[in-house]
PDB file of C-alpha atoms in Angstrom:
ATOM      1  CA  MET A 888     -59.770  -8.388  -4.778  1.00  0.00           C
ATOM      2  CA  LYS A 889     -58.208  -7.727  -1.358  1.00  0.00           C
ATOM      3  CA  LYS A 890     -56.798 -11.325  -1.492  1.00  0.00           C
ATOM      4  CA  LEU A 891     -55.141 -10.772  -4.757  1.00  0.00           C
ATOM      5  CA  ALA A 892     -53.721  -7.257  -3.415  1.00  0.00           C
ATOM      6  CA  LYS A 893     -52.372  -8.965  -0.385  1.00  0.00           C
ATOM      7  CA  LEU A 894     -50.825 -11.935  -2.427  1.00  0.00           C
ATOM      8  CA  THR A 895     -48.993  -9.104  -4.645  1.00  0.00           C
ATOM      9  CA  ARG A 896     -47.759  -7.320  -1.624  1.00  0.00           C
ATOM     10  CA  GLU A 897     -46.487 -10.357  -0.200  1.00  0.00           C
ATOM     11  CA  SER A 898     -45.196 -11.465  -3.355  1.00  0.00           C
ATOM     12  CA  VAL A 899     -43.216  -8.088  -4.082  1.00  0.00           C
ATOM     13  CA  TRP A 900     -41.857  -8.449  -0.219  1.00  0.00           C
ATOM     14  CA  GLU A 901     -40.570 -11.928  -1.068  1.00  0.00           C
ATOM     15  CA  ASN A 902     -38.781 -10.898  -4.423  1.00  0.00           C
ATOM     16  CA  GLN A 903     -37.317  -8.037  -2.472  1.00  0.00           C
ATOM     17  CA  LEU A 904     -35.830 -10.324   0.312  1.00  0.00           C
ATOM     18  CA  LYS A 905     -34.768 -12.883  -2.324  1.00  0.00           C
ATOM     19  CA  GLY A 906     -33.081  -9.944  -4.266  1.00  0.00           C
ATOM     20  CA  ASN A 907     -31.634  -8.711  -1.051  1.00  0.00           C
ATOM     21  CA  LEU A 908     -30.283 -12.101  -0.088  1.00  0.00           C
ATOM     22  CA  ASN A 909     -28.788 -12.674  -3.487  1.00  0.00           C
ATOM     23  CA  THR A 910     -27.117  -9.112  -3.088  1.00  0.00           C
ATOM     24  CA  ILE A 911     -25.575 -10.130   0.322  1.00  0.00           C
ATOM     25  CA  GLU A 912     -24.216 -13.468  -1.305  1.00  0.00           C
ATOM     26  CA  GLU A 913     -22.632 -11.666  -4.074  1.00  0.00           C
ATOM     27  CA  ILE A 914     -20.927  -9.217  -1.736  1.00  0.00           C
ATOM     28  CA  ARG A 915     -19.826 -12.063   0.289  1.00  0.00           C
ATOM     29  CA  THR A 916     -18.396 -13.751  -2.632  1.00  0.00           C
ATOM     30  CA  ASP A 917     -16.712 -10.608  -3.737  1.00  0.00           C
ATOM     31  CA  THR A 918     -15.230  -9.867  -0.540  1.00  0.00           C
ATOM     32  CA  LEU A 919     -13.656 -13.515  -0.476  1.00  0.00           C
ATOM     33  CA  ASN A 920     -12.505 -12.903  -3.919  1.00  0.00           C
ATOM     34  CA  ASP A 921     -10.871  -9.575  -2.712  1.00  0.00           C
ATOM     35  CA  LEU A 922      -9.409 -11.249   0.419  1.00  0.00           C
ATOM     36  CA  GLU A 923      -7.884 -13.966  -1.810  1.00  0.00           C
ATOM     37  CA  LEU A 924      -6.267 -11.252  -4.343  1.00  0.00           C
ATOM     38  CA  LEU A 925      -5.122  -9.303  -1.190  1.00  0.00           C
ATOM     39  CA  SER A 926      -3.452 -12.427   0.222  1.00  0.00           C
ATOM     40  CA  GLU A 927      -1.691 -13.093  -3.017  1.00  0.00           C
ATOM     41  CA  ASP A 928      -0.531  -9.290  -3.209  1.00  0.00           C
ATOM     42  CA  PHE A 929       0.638  -9.872   0.530  1.00  0.00           C
ATOM     43  CA  GLN A 930       2.824 -12.825  -0.637  1.00  0.00           C
ATOM     44  CA  HIS A 931       4.173 -11.054  -3.470  1.00  0.00           C
ATOM     45  CA  LEU A 932       5.165  -8.407  -1.315  1.00  0.00           C
ATOM     46  CA  HIS A 933       6.958 -10.695   1.170  1.00  0.00           C
ATOM     47  CA  LEU A 934       8.787 -12.216  -1.570  1.00  0.00           C
ATOM     48  CA  VAL A 935       9.804  -8.584  -2.822  1.00  0.00           C
ATOM     49  CA  VAL A 936      10.968  -7.822   0.667  1.00  0.00           C
ATOM     50  CA  THR A 937      12.886 -10.863   1.282  1.00  0.00           C
ATOM     51  CA  SER A 938      14.900 -10.469  -1.926  1.00  0.00           C
ATOM     52  CA  VAL A 939      15.767  -6.755  -0.694  1.00  0.00           C
ATOM     53  CA  GLN A 940      16.666  -8.060   2.616  1.00  0.00           C
ATOM     54  CA  GLN A 941      19.108 -10.739   0.694  1.00  0.00           C
ATOM     55  CA  ASN A 942      20.480  -8.174  -1.692  1.00  0.00           C
ATOM     56  CA  TYR A 943      21.025  -5.553   1.127  1.00  0.00           C
ATOM     57  CA  ALA A 944      22.763  -8.477   3.194  1.00  0.00           C
ATOM     58  CA  ALA A 945      25.033  -9.168   0.571  1.00  0.00           C
ATOM     59  CA  LEU A 946      25.862  -5.640  -0.045  1.00  0.00           C
ATOM     60  CA  LEU A 947      26.713  -5.252   3.511  1.00  0.00           C
ATOM     61  CA  LYS A 948      28.979  -8.438   3.163  1.00  0.00           C
ATOM     62  CA  GLN A 949      30.796  -6.801  -0.006  1.00  0.00           C
ATOM     63  CA  ASN A 950      31.193  -3.454   1.873  1.00  0.00           C
ATOM     64  CA  SER A 951      32.555  -5.156   4.765  1.00  0.00           C
ATOM     65  CA  GLN A 952      34.949  -7.247   2.602  1.00  0.00           C
ATOM     66  CA  MET A 953      36.019  -4.066   0.505  1.00  0.00           C
ATOM     67  CA  ARG A 954      36.695  -2.102   3.954  1.00  0.00           C
ATOM     68  CA  ALA A 955      38.903  -5.077   5.067  1.00  0.00           C
ATOM     69  CA  MET A 956      40.919  -5.225   1.988  1.00  0.00           C
ATOM     70  CA  LEU A 957      41.494  -1.599   1.928  1.00  0.00           C
ATOM     71  CA  LEU A 958      42.709  -1.678   5.791  1.00  0.00           C
ATOM     72  CA  GLN A 959      45.011  -4.421   4.651  1.00  0.00           C
ATOM     73  CA  VAL A 960      46.635  -2.653   1.922  1.00  0.00           C
ATOM     74  CA  VAL A 961      47.221   0.476   4.462  1.00  0.00           C
ATOM     75  CA  ASP A 962      48.540  -2.317   7.031  1.00  0.00           C
ATOM     76  CA  GLU A 963      50.783  -3.907   4.251  1.00  0.00           C
ATOM     77  CA  CYS A 964      52.231  -0.321   3.142  1.00  0.00           C
ATOM     78  CA  PHE A 965      55.735   0.523   3.884  1.00  0.00           C
ATOM     79  CA  CYS A 966      54.556   3.885   5.625  1.00  0.00           C
ATOM     80  CA  TRP A 967      53.632   3.785   9.298  1.00  0.00           C
ATOM     81  CA  GLN A 968      51.109   5.264  11.805  1.00  0.00           C
ATOM     82  CA  GLY A 969      51.386   8.608  12.017  1.00  0.00           C
ATOM     83  CA  ASN A 970      53.242   9.244   8.688  1.00  0.00           C
ATOM     84  CA  ARG A 971      51.248   7.533   6.143  1.00  0.00           C
ATOM     85  CA  CYS A 972      51.525   8.156   2.387  1.00  0.00           C
ATOM     86  CA  ASP A 973      49.276  10.000   0.196  1.00  0.00           C
ATOM     87  CA  ARG A 974      47.572   6.757  -1.110  1.00  0.00           C
ATOM     88  CA  CYS A 975      47.100   5.334   2.500  1.00  0.00           C
ATOM     89  CA  ASN A 976      45.800   8.732   3.897  1.00  0.00           C
ATOM     90  CA  ALA A 977      43.340   9.127   1.106  1.00  0.00           C
ATOM     91  CA  ILE A 978      42.207   5.205   1.938  1.00  0.00           C
ATOM     92  CA  LEU A 979      41.934   6.178   5.432  1.00  0.00           C
ATOM     93  CA  GLN A 980      39.986   9.343   4.779  1.00  0.00           C
ATOM     94  CA  LEU A 981      37.502   7.530   2.687  1.00  0.00           C
ATOM     95  CA  LEU A 982      36.949   4.736   5.180  1.00  0.00           C
ATOM     96  CA  SER A 983      36.454   7.591   7.700  1.00  0.00           C
ATOM     97  CA  ASN A 984      33.966   9.541   5.479  1.00  0.00           C
ATOM     98  CA  ARG A 985      36.032  12.628   5.774  1.00  0.00           C
ATOM     99  CA  GLN A 986      36.472  14.924   2.888  1.00  0.00           C
ATOM    100  CA  LEU A 987      39.972  14.905   1.063  1.00  0.00           C
ATOM    101  CA  PRO A 988      41.670  18.275   1.833  1.00  0.00           C
TER     102      PRO A 988
END
């Protein structure tokens, strides 16, 4: 009987060990899957940030072109510096971010 009990204890220990090893392997597999999903999320986030950067750069370029065009309108106007017409004053105030009176 002692031998049977001893085998049973060893059998239980072996089964627990195998179960623990299987659990560890499942955790490792799940971790690898999670890391892969996280990597995909980062790749998507990188694409989104790149798109936002490109859109912002295009917006800054358009703003710069608009500013240059407005300054050209002021330069080509028949009024002169220090005595600007209402339209040119409005443009200059807009460009300087000052409130109109």
